[in-house]
Amino acid sequence: MFTYLYEAKHSTSIFMERSGKNESQNSVIFALIYGATYLPAAWLLKHQMIGKPLSIIVAIIPIITFALFVLKLIKAFSVMDEVRQRVQLEAVVIGFSLTAMLIMLLFLLELCGVSNPGWFGYGHLVGYCWLFYFVGWFVSKKKYDV
Amino acid sequence: MKNTIKVERAKKNWTQADLAKHIGISRQGLNSIETGKFIPSTVLALRMAKAFNTTVEVLFQLDDTEQ
């Protein structure tokens, strides 16, 4: 009986670990799909190679893939162990805070008449947002040594 | 917060990977707890205590400055 319970507990933790890995892999795959739709869409729209009705569809596709990626990320988050959850949470908090700070700074500089849209357009802000998330991830991983 | 996870592991002759598997977390996560960088939740602390057949109080103690 005890052996059976031990085996059951052991296999449950292995299942949790595998399930966590699968979910993490899924979220990485969906992140790549998002990247694979976002970059060509941005390129096509920037060079105005397609008509307006099709442009709108092309503009929406990366948003859909991003939404799917976020859903997969949330699912992966729910099966992560608590140390990894903390790392992800801190990465998001740091990423969000730095992005909010940058947007505030840009807004205030714009009021002063000092702004450079060539470096800080909407498209660039998406890039900075990702960059800040990875900064937060790196900092948090270092903090908890995982 | 200090802990005696390493001592309890040594008593059972378990590696970090063995204990991590028992309590359902990653080895790196366990290392983070063992070195005191991360304080686990009550559920995880209880699971750990159960794996060692001991109590949470034996595994985790407050530092002198925290008391």
Coordinates of N, CA and C in Angstrom, one line a residue:
Chain A
M1 N 0.8 -1.2 0.0 CA 0.0 0.0 0.0 C 0.9 1.3 0.0
F2 N 1.9 1.2 0.9 CA 2.8 2.4 1.0 C 3.6 2.6 -0.3
T3 N 4.0 1.4 -0.8 CA 4.8 1.5 -2.1 C 3.9 2.1 -3.2
Y4 N 2.7 1.6 -3.2 CA 1.7 2.1 -4.2 C 1.6 3.6 -4.1
L5 N 1.4 4.1 -2.9 CA 1.2 5.5 -2.6 C 2.4 6.3 -3.1
Y6 N 3.6 5.8 -2.7 CA 4.9 6.4 -3.0 C 5.0 6.5 -4.5
E7 N 4.7 5.4 -5.2 CA 4.8 5.4 -6.7 C 3.9 6.4 -7.3
A8 N 2.7 6.4 -6.8 CA 1.6 7.3 -7.3 C 2.1 8.8 -7.2
K9 N 2.7 9.1 -6.0 CA 3.1 10.5 -5.7 C 4.3 10.8 -6.6
H10 N 5.2 9.8 -6.8 CA 6.4 10.0 -7.6 C 6.0 10.3 -9.0
S11 N 5.1 9.4 -9.5 CA 4.7 9.6 -10.9 C 3.9 10.9 -11.2
T12 N 3.2 11.4 -10.1 CA 2.4 12.6 -10.2 C 3.4 13.8 -10.4
S13 N 4.5 13.8 -9.6 CA 5.5 14.9 -9.7 C 6.2 14.8 -11.0
I14 N 6.5 13.6 -11.5 CA 7.1 13.5 -12.8 C 6.2 14.0 -13.9
F15 N 4.9 13.7 -13.8 CA 3.9 14.1 -14.7 C 3.8 15.7 -14.7
M16 N 3.8 16.3 -13.5 CA 3.8 17.7 -13.3 C 5.0 18.4 -14.0
E17 N 6.2 17.7 -13.8 CA 7.4 18.3 -14.4 C 7.3 18.2 -15.9
R18 N 6.9 17.1 -16.5 CA 6.8 16.9 -17.9 C 5.8 17.9 -18.5
S19 N 4.6 18.0 -17.8 CA 3.5 18.8 -18.3 C 4.0 20.3 -18.3
G20 N 4.8 20.7 -17.3 CA 5.3 22.0 -17.2 C 6.3 22.3 -18.4
K21 N 7.1 21.3 -18.7 CA 8.1 21.4 -19.8 C 7.3 21.5 -21.1
N22 N 6.3 20.7 -21.3 CA 5.5 20.7 -22.5 C 4.8 22.1 -22.7
E23 N 4.2 22.6 -21.6 CA 3.6 23.9 -21.7 C 4.6 25.0 -22.0
S24 N 5.8 24.9 -21.4 CA 6.8 26.0 -21.7 C 7.2 25.9 -23.1
Q25 N 7.4 24.7 -23.6 CA 7.8 24.5 -25.1 C 6.7 25.0 -26.0
N26 N 5.4 24.8 -25.6 CA 4.3 25.3 -26.4 C 4.3 26.8 -26.5
S27 N 4.6 27.4 -25.3 CA 4.6 28.9 -25.3 C 5.7 29.5 -26.1
V28 N 6.9 28.8 -26.1 CA 8.0 29.2 -27.0 C 7.7 29.1 -28.4
I29 N 7.0 27.9 -28.8 CA 6.6 27.7 -30.2 C 5.6 28.8 -30.6
F30 N 4.7 29.2 -29.8 CA 3.7 30.2 -30.1 C 4.4 31.6 -30.2
A31 N 5.4 31.8 -29.4 CA 6.2 33.1 -29.4 C 6.9 33.2 -30.8
L32 N 7.4 32.0 -31.3 CA 8.1 32.0 -32.6 C 7.1 32.2 -33.7
I33 N 5.9 31.6 -33.5 CA 4.8 31.8 -34.6 C 4.4 33.3 -34.6
Y34 N 4.3 33.9 -33.4 CA 4.0 35.4 -33.3 C 5.1 36.2 -34.0
G35 N 6.3 35.9 -33.7 CA 7.4 36.6 -34.4 C 7.4 36.4 -35.9
A36 N 7.1 35.2 -36.3 CA 7.1 34.8 -37.7 C 5.9 35.6 -38.5
T37 N 4.9 35.9 -37.7 CA 3.8 36.7 -38.4 C 4.0 38.2 -38.2
Y38 N 4.5 38.6 -37.1 CA 4.7 40.0 -36.8 C 5.7 40.7 -37.8
L39 N 6.9 40.1 -37.9 CA 7.9 40.7 -38.7 C 7.6 40.9 -40.2
P40 N 7.1 39.8 -40.8 CA 6.7 40.0 -42.2 C 5.5 41.0 -42.4
A41 N 4.6 40.9 -41.4 CA 3.4 41.9 -41.5 C 3.9 43.3 -41.4
A42 N 4.8 43.6 -40.4 CA 5.4 44.9 -40.3 C 6.1 45.4 -41.5
W43 N 6.8 44.4 -42.1 CA 7.6 44.7 -43.4 C 6.6 45.1 -44.5
L44 N 5.6 44.2 -44.7 CA 4.6 44.4 -45.8 C 3.9 45.7 -45.6
L45 N 3.5 46.0 -44.4 CA 2.7 47.3 -44.2 C 3.6 48.5 -44.3
K46 N 4.9 48.4 -43.9 CA 5.8 49.5 -43.9 C 6.1 49.9 -45.4
H47 N 6.2 48.9 -46.2 CA 6.5 49.1 -47.6 C 5.3 49.3 -48.5
Q48 N 4.1 49.3 -47.9 CA 2.8 49.5 -48.5 C 2.7 48.7 -49.8
M49 N 3.0 47.4 -49.7 CA 3.0 46.5 -50.9 C 1.6 45.9 -51.2
I50 N 0.6 46.1 -50.3 CA -0.7 45.6 -50.5 C -1.8 46.6 -50.3
G51 N -3.0 46.4 -50.8 CA -4.1 47.3 -50.7 C -4.6 47.5 -49.3
K52 N -5.5 48.5 -49.1 CA -5.9 48.8 -47.8 C -6.7 47.7 -47.1
P53 N -7.7 47.1 -47.8 CA -8.5 46.1 -47.1 C -7.6 44.9 -46.6
L54 N -6.7 44.5 -47.5 CA -5.8 43.4 -47.2 C -4.8 43.8 -46.1
S55 N -4.5 45.1 -46.1 CA -3.5 45.6 -45.0 C -4.1 45.4 -43.6
I56 N -5.5 45.7 -43.6 CA -6.1 45.6 -42.2 C -6.1 44.1 -41.8
I57 N -6.3 43.2 -42.7 CA -6.2 41.7 -42.3 C -4.8 41.4 -41.9
V58 N -3.8 41.8 -42.7 CA -2.4 41.6 -42.4 C -2.1 42.2 -41.0
A59 N -2.6 43.3 -40.7 CA -2.3 44.0 -39.4 C -3.0 43.2 -38.2
I60 N -4.1 42.5 -38.5 CA -4.8 41.8 -37.4 C -4.1 40.4 -37.1
I61 N -3.6 39.8 -38.1 CA -3.0 38.4 -37.9 C -2.0 38.4 -36.8
P62 N -1.0 39.3 -36.7 CA 0.0 39.2 -35.6 C -0.7 39.4 -34.2
I63 N -1.8 40.1 -34.2 CA -2.5 40.3 -32.9 C -3.1 39.0 -32.5
I64 N -3.7 38.3 -33.4 CA -4.3 37.0 -33.1 C -3.2 36.0 -32.6
T65 N -2.1 36.0 -33.3 CA -1.0 35.0 -32.9 C -0.5 35.4 -31.5
F66 N -0.4 36.8 -31.3 CA 0.1 37.2 -30.0 C -0.9 36.8 -28.9
A67 N -2.2 37.0 -29.1 CA -3.2 36.6 -28.1 C -3.1 35.1 -27.8
L68 N -2.9 34.3 -28.9 CA -2.7 32.8 -28.7 C -1.4 32.5 -27.8
F69 N -0.4 33.3 -28.1 CA 0.9 33.2 -27.4 C 0.6 33.5 -25.9
V70 N -0.1 34.6 -25.6 CA -0.4 35.0 -24.2 C -1.2 33.9 -23.5
L71 N -2.1 33.3 -24.2 CA -2.9 32.2 -23.6 C -2.0 31.0 -23.2
K72 N -1.1 30.7 -24.2 CA -0.2 29.6 -23.9 C 0.7 29.9 -22.7
L73 N 1.1 31.2 -22.7 CA 2.0 31.6 -21.6 C 1.3 31.5 -20.2
I74 N 0.1 31.9 -20.2 CA -0.7 31.8 -19.0 C -0.8 30.4 -18.5
K75 N -1.1 29.5 -19.5 CA -1.2 28.0 -19.2 C 0.1 27.5 -18.7
A76 N 1.2 27.9 -19.3 CA 2.5 27.5 -18.9 C 2.8 28.0 -17.5
F77 N 2.4 29.2 -17.2 CA 2.6 29.8 -15.9 C 1.9 29.0 -14.8
S78 N 0.7 28.5 -15.1 CA -0.1 27.8 -14.1 C 0.6 26.5 -13.7
V79 N 1.4 25.9 -14.6 CA 2.0 24.6 -14.2 C 3.5 24.7 -13.9
M80 N 4.0 26.0 -13.8 CA 5.4 26.2 -13.4 C 5.5 26.0 -11.9
D81 N 6.7 25.6 -11.4 CA 6.9 25.6 -10.0 C 7.0 27.0 -9.4
E82 N 6.9 27.2 -8.1 CA 6.7 28.5 -7.6 C 7.9 29.4 -7.8
V83 N 9.1 28.8 -7.9 CA 10.3 29.7 -8.1 C 10.3 30.3 -9.5
R84 N 9.9 29.4 -10.5 CA 9.8 29.9 -11.8 C 8.7 31.0 -12.0
Q85 N 7.6 30.7 -11.3 CA 6.5 31.7 -11.3 C 6.9 33.0 -10.8
R86 N 7.7 33.0 -9.7 CA 8.2 34.3 -9.1 C 9.1 35.0 -10.1
V87 N 10.0 34.2 -10.8 CA 10.9 34.8 -11.8 C 10.1 35.5 -12.9
Q88 N 9.1 34.7 -13.4 CA 8.3 35.3 -14.5 C 7.5 36.6 -14.0
L89 N 7.0 36.5 -12.8 CA 6.2 37.6 -12.3 C 7.1 38.9 -12.1
E90 N 8.3 38.6 -11.6 CA 9.3 39.8 -11.5 C 9.7 40.3 -12.8
A91 N 9.9 39.4 -13.8 CA 10.3 39.8 -15.1 C 9.2 40.7 -15.7
V92 N 7.9 40.3 -15.6 CA 6.8 41.1 -16.1 C 6.7 42.4 -15.4
V93 N 6.9 42.4 -14.0 CA 6.8 43.7 -13.3 C 7.9 44.7 -13.7
I94 N 9.1 44.1 -13.8 CA 10.2 45.0 -14.2 C 10.0 45.5 -15.6
G95 N 9.6 44.6 -16.5 CA 9.4 45.0 -17.9 C 8.3 46.0 -18.0
F96 N 7.2 45.8 -17.3 CA 6.1 46.8 -17.3 C 6.5 48.1 -16.8
S97 N 7.2 48.1 -15.6 CA 7.6 49.4 -15.0 C 8.5 50.2 -15.9
L98 N 9.5 49.5 -16.5 CA 10.5 50.2 -17.3 C 9.7 50.8 -18.6
T99 N 8.8 50.0 -19.1 CA 8.1 50.4 -20.3 C 7.2 51.7 -20.0
A100 N 6.5 51.6 -18.8 CA 5.7 52.7 -18.4 C 6.5 54.0 -18.1
M101 N 7.7 53.8 -17.6 CA 8.6 54.9 -17.3 C 9.1 55.5 -18.6
L102 N 9.4 54.7 -19.6 CA 9.8 55.2 -20.9 C 8.7 55.9 -21.6
I103 N 7.5 55.4 -21.6 CA 6.3 56.1 -22.2 C 6.1 57.4 -21.5
M104 N 6.2 57.5 -20.2 CA 6.0 58.7 -19.5 C 7.0 59.7 -19.8
L105 N 8.3 59.3 -19.9 CA 9.4 60.2 -20.3 C 9.2 60.7 -21.7
L106 N 8.8 59.8 -22.6 CA 8.6 60.3 -24.0 C 7.4 61.3 -24.1
F107 N 6.4 61.0 -23.3 CA 5.2 62.0 -23.3 C 5.7 63.4 -22.8
L108 N 6.4 63.4 -21.7 CA 6.9 64.6 -21.1 C 7.9 65.4 -22.0
L109 N 8.7 64.6 -22.6 CA 9.7 65.2 -23.6 C 9.0 65.8 -24.8
E110 N 7.9 65.1 -25.2 CA 7.1 65.6 -26.3 C 6.4 66.9 -26.0
L111 N 6.0 67.0 -24.7 CA 5.4 68.3 -24.2 C 6.5 69.4 -24.3
C112 N 7.7 69.0 -24.1 CA 8.8 70.0 -24.1 C 9.2 70.4 -25.5
G113 N 8.7 69.6 -26.5 CA 9.0 69.7 -27.9 C 10.3 69.0 -28.2
V114 N 10.7 68.1 -27.3 CA 11.9 67.3 -27.6 C 11.5 65.8 -27.8
S115 N 11.4 65.4 -29.1 CA 11.1 64.0 -29.3 C 11.7 63.5 -30.6
N116 N 12.0 62.3 -30.7 CA 12.5 61.7 -31.9 C 11.7 60.5 -32.4
P117 N 10.7 60.7 -33.2 CA 9.8 59.6 -33.6 C 10.5 58.5 -34.4
G118 N 11.7 58.9 -35.0 CA 12.5 57.9 -35.7 C 13.0 56.8 -34.8
W119 N 13.2 57.1 -33.5 CA 13.7 56.2 -32.5 C 12.6 55.6 -31.6
F120 N 11.6 56.4 -31.4 CA 10.6 56.1 -30.4 C 9.1 56.1 -30.9
G121 N 8.9 55.4 -32.1 CA 7.6 55.3 -32.6 C 6.9 54.1 -31.9
Y122 N 5.6 53.8 -32.2 CA 4.9 52.7 -31.6 C 5.6 51.4 -31.8
G123 N 6.1 51.2 -33.0 CA 6.8 50.0 -33.4 C 8.0 49.7 -32.5
H124 N 8.7 50.8 -32.3 CA 9.9 50.8 -31.4 C 9.5 50.4 -30.0
L125 N 8.4 51.0 -29.5 CA 8.0 50.8 -28.1 C 7.7 49.3 -27.9
V126 N 7.2 48.6 -28.9 CA 7.0 47.1 -28.8 C 8.3 46.4 -28.5
G127 N 9.3 46.8 -29.3 CA 10.6 46.3 -29.2 C 11.2 46.5 -27.8
Y128 N 11.1 47.8 -27.3 CA 11.6 48.2 -26.0 C 10.9 47.4 -24.9
C129 N 9.6 47.2 -25.1 CA 8.8 46.4 -24.1 C 9.4 45.0 -24.0
W130 N 9.6 44.3 -25.1 CA 10.2 43.0 -25.0 C 11.6 43.0 -24.4
L131 N 12.4 44.1 -24.8 CA 13.7 44.2 -24.3 C 13.7 44.3 -22.7
F132 N 12.8 45.2 -22.2 CA 12.7 45.4 -20.8 C 12.2 44.1 -20.1
Y133 N 11.3 43.3 -20.7 CA 10.9 42.0 -20.2 C 12.1 41.1 -20.0
F134 N 13.0 41.0 -21.0 CA 14.1 40.2 -21.0 C 15.1 40.7 -19.9
V135 N 15.2 42.0 -19.8 CA 16.1 42.6 -18.7 C 15.6 42.1 -17.4
G136 N 14.3 42.2 -17.2 CA 13.7 41.8 -15.9 C 13.9 40.3 -15.7
W137 N 13.7 39.5 -16.7 CA 13.9 38.0 -16.6 C 15.3 37.7 -16.2
F138 N 16.3 38.4 -16.8 CA 17.7 38.2 -16.5 C 18.0 38.5 -15.1
V139 N 17.5 39.7 -14.7 CA 17.8 40.2 -13.3 C 17.2 39.2 -12.3
S140 N 15.9 38.8 -12.5 CA 15.3 37.9 -11.6 C 15.9 36.5 -11.6
K141 N 16.3 36.0 -12.7 CA 17.0 34.7 -12.8 C 18.3 34.8 -12.0
K142 N 19.0 35.9 -12.1 CA 20.3 36.1 -11.3 C 20.0 36.1 -9.8
K143 N 18.9 36.8 -9.5 CA 18.5 37.0 -8.1 C 18.3 35.7 -7.4
Y144 N 17.5 34.8 -8.1 CA 17.1 33.5 -7.5 C 18.1 32.4 -7.9
D145 N 19.0 32.7 -8.8 CA 20.0 31.7 -9.2 C 19.4 30.5 -9.8
V146 N 18.4 30.7 -10.7 CA 17.8 29.6 -11.4 C 18.1 29.6 -13.0
Chain B
M1 N 15.8 33.8 7.0 CA 15.2 32.5 7.2 C 16.3 31.5 6.8
K2 N 16.6 30.6 7.8 CA 17.6 29.5 7.5 C 16.9 28.2 7.4
N3 N 17.6 27.2 6.8 CA 16.9 25.9 6.7 C 18.0 24.8 6.8
T4 N 17.4 23.6 7.0 CA 18.3 22.4 7.2 C 18.0 21.4 6.1
I5 N 17.7 21.9 5.0 CA 17.3 21.0 3.9 C 18.5 20.1 3.5
K6 N 19.7 20.8 3.4 CA 20.9 20.1 3.0 C 21.2 18.9 4.0
V7 N 21.1 19.2 5.3 CA 21.3 18.2 6.3 C 20.4 17.1 6.2
E8 N 19.1 17.4 6.0 CA 18.1 16.3 5.9 C 18.3 15.5 4.7
R9 N 18.7 16.2 3.6 CA 19.0 15.5 2.3 C 20.1 14.5 2.5
A10 N 21.2 15.0 3.3 CA 22.3 14.1 3.5 C 22.0 12.9 4.3
K11 N 21.1 13.1 5.3 CA 20.6 12.0 6.1 C 19.9 10.9 5.3
K12 N 19.2 11.3 4.3 CA 18.5 10.4 3.4 C 19.3 9.9 2.2
N13 N 20.5 10.6 2.1 CA 21.4 10.3 0.9 C 20.7 10.7 -0.4
W14 N 20.0 11.8 -0.4 CA 19.3 12.2 -1.6 C 20.1 13.4 -2.3
T15 N 20.0 13.4 -3.6 CA 20.6 14.5 -4.3 C 19.5 15.6 -4.4
Q16 N 19.9 16.8 -4.9 CA 18.9 17.9 -5.0 C 17.8 17.4 -6.1
A17 N 18.3 16.7 -7.1 CA 17.3 16.2 -8.1 C 16.3 15.2 -7.6
D18 N 16.8 14.4 -6.6 CA 15.9 13.4 -6.0 C 14.8 14.1 -5.2
L19 N 15.2 15.0 -4.4 CA 14.2 15.8 -3.6 C 13.3 16.6 -4.4
A20 N 13.9 17.2 -5.5 CA 13.1 18.1 -6.4 C 12.0 17.3 -7.0
K21 N 12.3 16.0 -7.4 CA 11.3 15.1 -8.0 C 10.2 14.8 -7.0
H22 N 10.6 14.5 -5.8 CA 9.6 14.1 -4.8 C 8.6 15.2 -4.5
I23 N 9.1 16.5 -4.5 CA 8.2 17.6 -4.1 C 7.6 18.3 -5.4
G24 N 8.0 17.9 -6.6 CA 7.4 18.4 -7.8 C 7.9 19.8 -8.2
I25 N 9.2 20.1 -8.0 CA 9.7 21.4 -8.5 C 11.0 21.1 -9.2
S26 N 11.6 22.1 -9.9 CA 12.8 21.9 -10.6 C 14.0 21.9 -9.7
R27 N 15.1 21.3 -10.2 CA 16.3 21.2 -9.3 C 16.8 22.6 -9.0
Q28 N 16.8 23.5 -10.1 CA 17.3 24.8 -9.8 C 16.4 25.6 -8.8
G29 N 15.1 25.3 -8.8 CA 14.2 25.9 -7.9 C 14.5 25.4 -6.5
L30 N 14.8 24.1 -6.3 CA 15.2 23.6 -5.0 C 16.5 24.2 -4.5
N31 N 17.5 24.4 -5.4 CA 18.7 25.0 -5.1 C 18.5 26.4 -4.6
S32 N 17.6 27.1 -5.2 CA 17.3 28.5 -4.8 C 16.7 28.5 -3.4
I33 N 15.9 27.5 -3.0 CA 15.3 27.4 -1.7 C 16.4 27.0 -0.7
E34 N 17.2 26.0 -1.1 CA 18.2 25.5 -0.2 C 19.3 26.6 0.2
T35 N 19.6 27.4 -0.7 CA 20.6 28.5 -0.5 C 19.9 29.7 0.2
G36 N 18.6 29.7 0.4 CA 18.0 30.7 1.1 C 17.6 31.9 0.2
K37 N 17.7 31.8 -1.1 CA 17.4 32.9 -2.0 C 15.9 33.0 -2.2
F38 N 15.2 31.9 -2.0 CA 13.7 31.9 -2.2 C 13.1 31.2 -1.0
I39 N 12.1 31.9 -0.5 CA 11.3 31.3 0.6 C 10.1 30.6 0.1
P40 N 10.0 29.3 0.3 CA 8.9 28.5 -0.3 C 7.5 28.8 0.4
S41 N 6.4 28.5 -0.3 CA 5.1 28.6 0.2 C 4.9 27.6 1.3
T42 N 3.8 27.8 2.1 CA 3.5 26.8 3.2 C 3.3 25.4 2.6
V43 N 2.6 25.3 1.5 CA 2.3 24.0 0.9 C 3.6 23.3 0.5
L44 N 4.5 24.0 -0.1 CA 5.8 23.4 -0.5 C 6.6 23.0 0.7
A45 N 6.6 23.9 1.7 CA 7.4 23.6 2.9 C 6.8 22.3 3.6
L46 N 5.5 22.2 3.6 CA 4.8 21.0 4.2 C 5.1 19.8 3.4
R47 N 5.1 19.9 2.1 CA 5.4 18.8 1.2 C 6.9 18.3 1.4
M48 N 7.8 19.3 1.6 CA 9.2 19.0 1.9 C 9.3 18.3 3.2
A49 N 8.6 18.8 4.2 CA 8.7 18.2 5.6 C 8.2 16.7 5.5
K50 N 7.1 16.5 4.7 CA 6.5 15.2 4.6 C 7.5 14.2 3.9
A51 N 8.2 14.7 2.9 CA 9.2 13.9 2.2 C 10.3 13.4 3.2
F52 N 10.6 14.3 4.1 CA 11.7 14.0 5.1 C 11.2 13.3 6.4
N53 N 9.9 13.1 6.5 CA 9.2 12.6 7.7 C 9.5 13.5 8.9
T54 N 9.5 14.7 8.7 CA 9.8 15.7 9.8 C 8.8 16.8 9.8
T55 N 9.0 17.9 10.6 CA 8.1 19.0 10.6 C 8.7 20.2 9.9
V56 N 7.9 21.2 9.6 CA 8.3 22.4 8.9 C 9.3 23.2 9.9
E57 N 9.0 23.1 11.2 CA 9.9 23.8 12.1 C 11.3 23.3 12.2
V58 N 11.4 22.0 11.9 CA 12.8 21.4 11.9 C 13.5 21.9 10.6
L59 N 12.8 22.0 9.5 CA 13.4 22.4 8.2 C 13.7 23.9 8.1
F60 N 12.8 24.7 8.6 CA 12.9 26.1 8.5 C 12.9 26.8 9.8
Q61 N 13.8 27.7 10.0 CA 13.9 28.5 11.3 C 14.1 30.0 10.9
L62 N 13.5 30.8 11.8 CA 13.7 32.3 11.6 C 15.2 32.6 12.0
D63 N 15.7 33.6 11.3 CA 17.0 34.1 11.7 C 16.9 34.9 13.0
D64 N 18.0 35.2 13.7 CA 18.0 35.9 14.9 C 17.4 37.3 14.7
T65 N 17.7 37.9 13.5 CA 17.2 39.3 13.2 C 15.7 39.3 12.9
E66 N 15.2 38.1 12.5 CA 13.8 38.1 12.1 C 12.9 37.8 13.3
Q67 N 13.4 37.3 14.4 CA 12.6 37.0 15.6 C 12.1 38.2 16.4

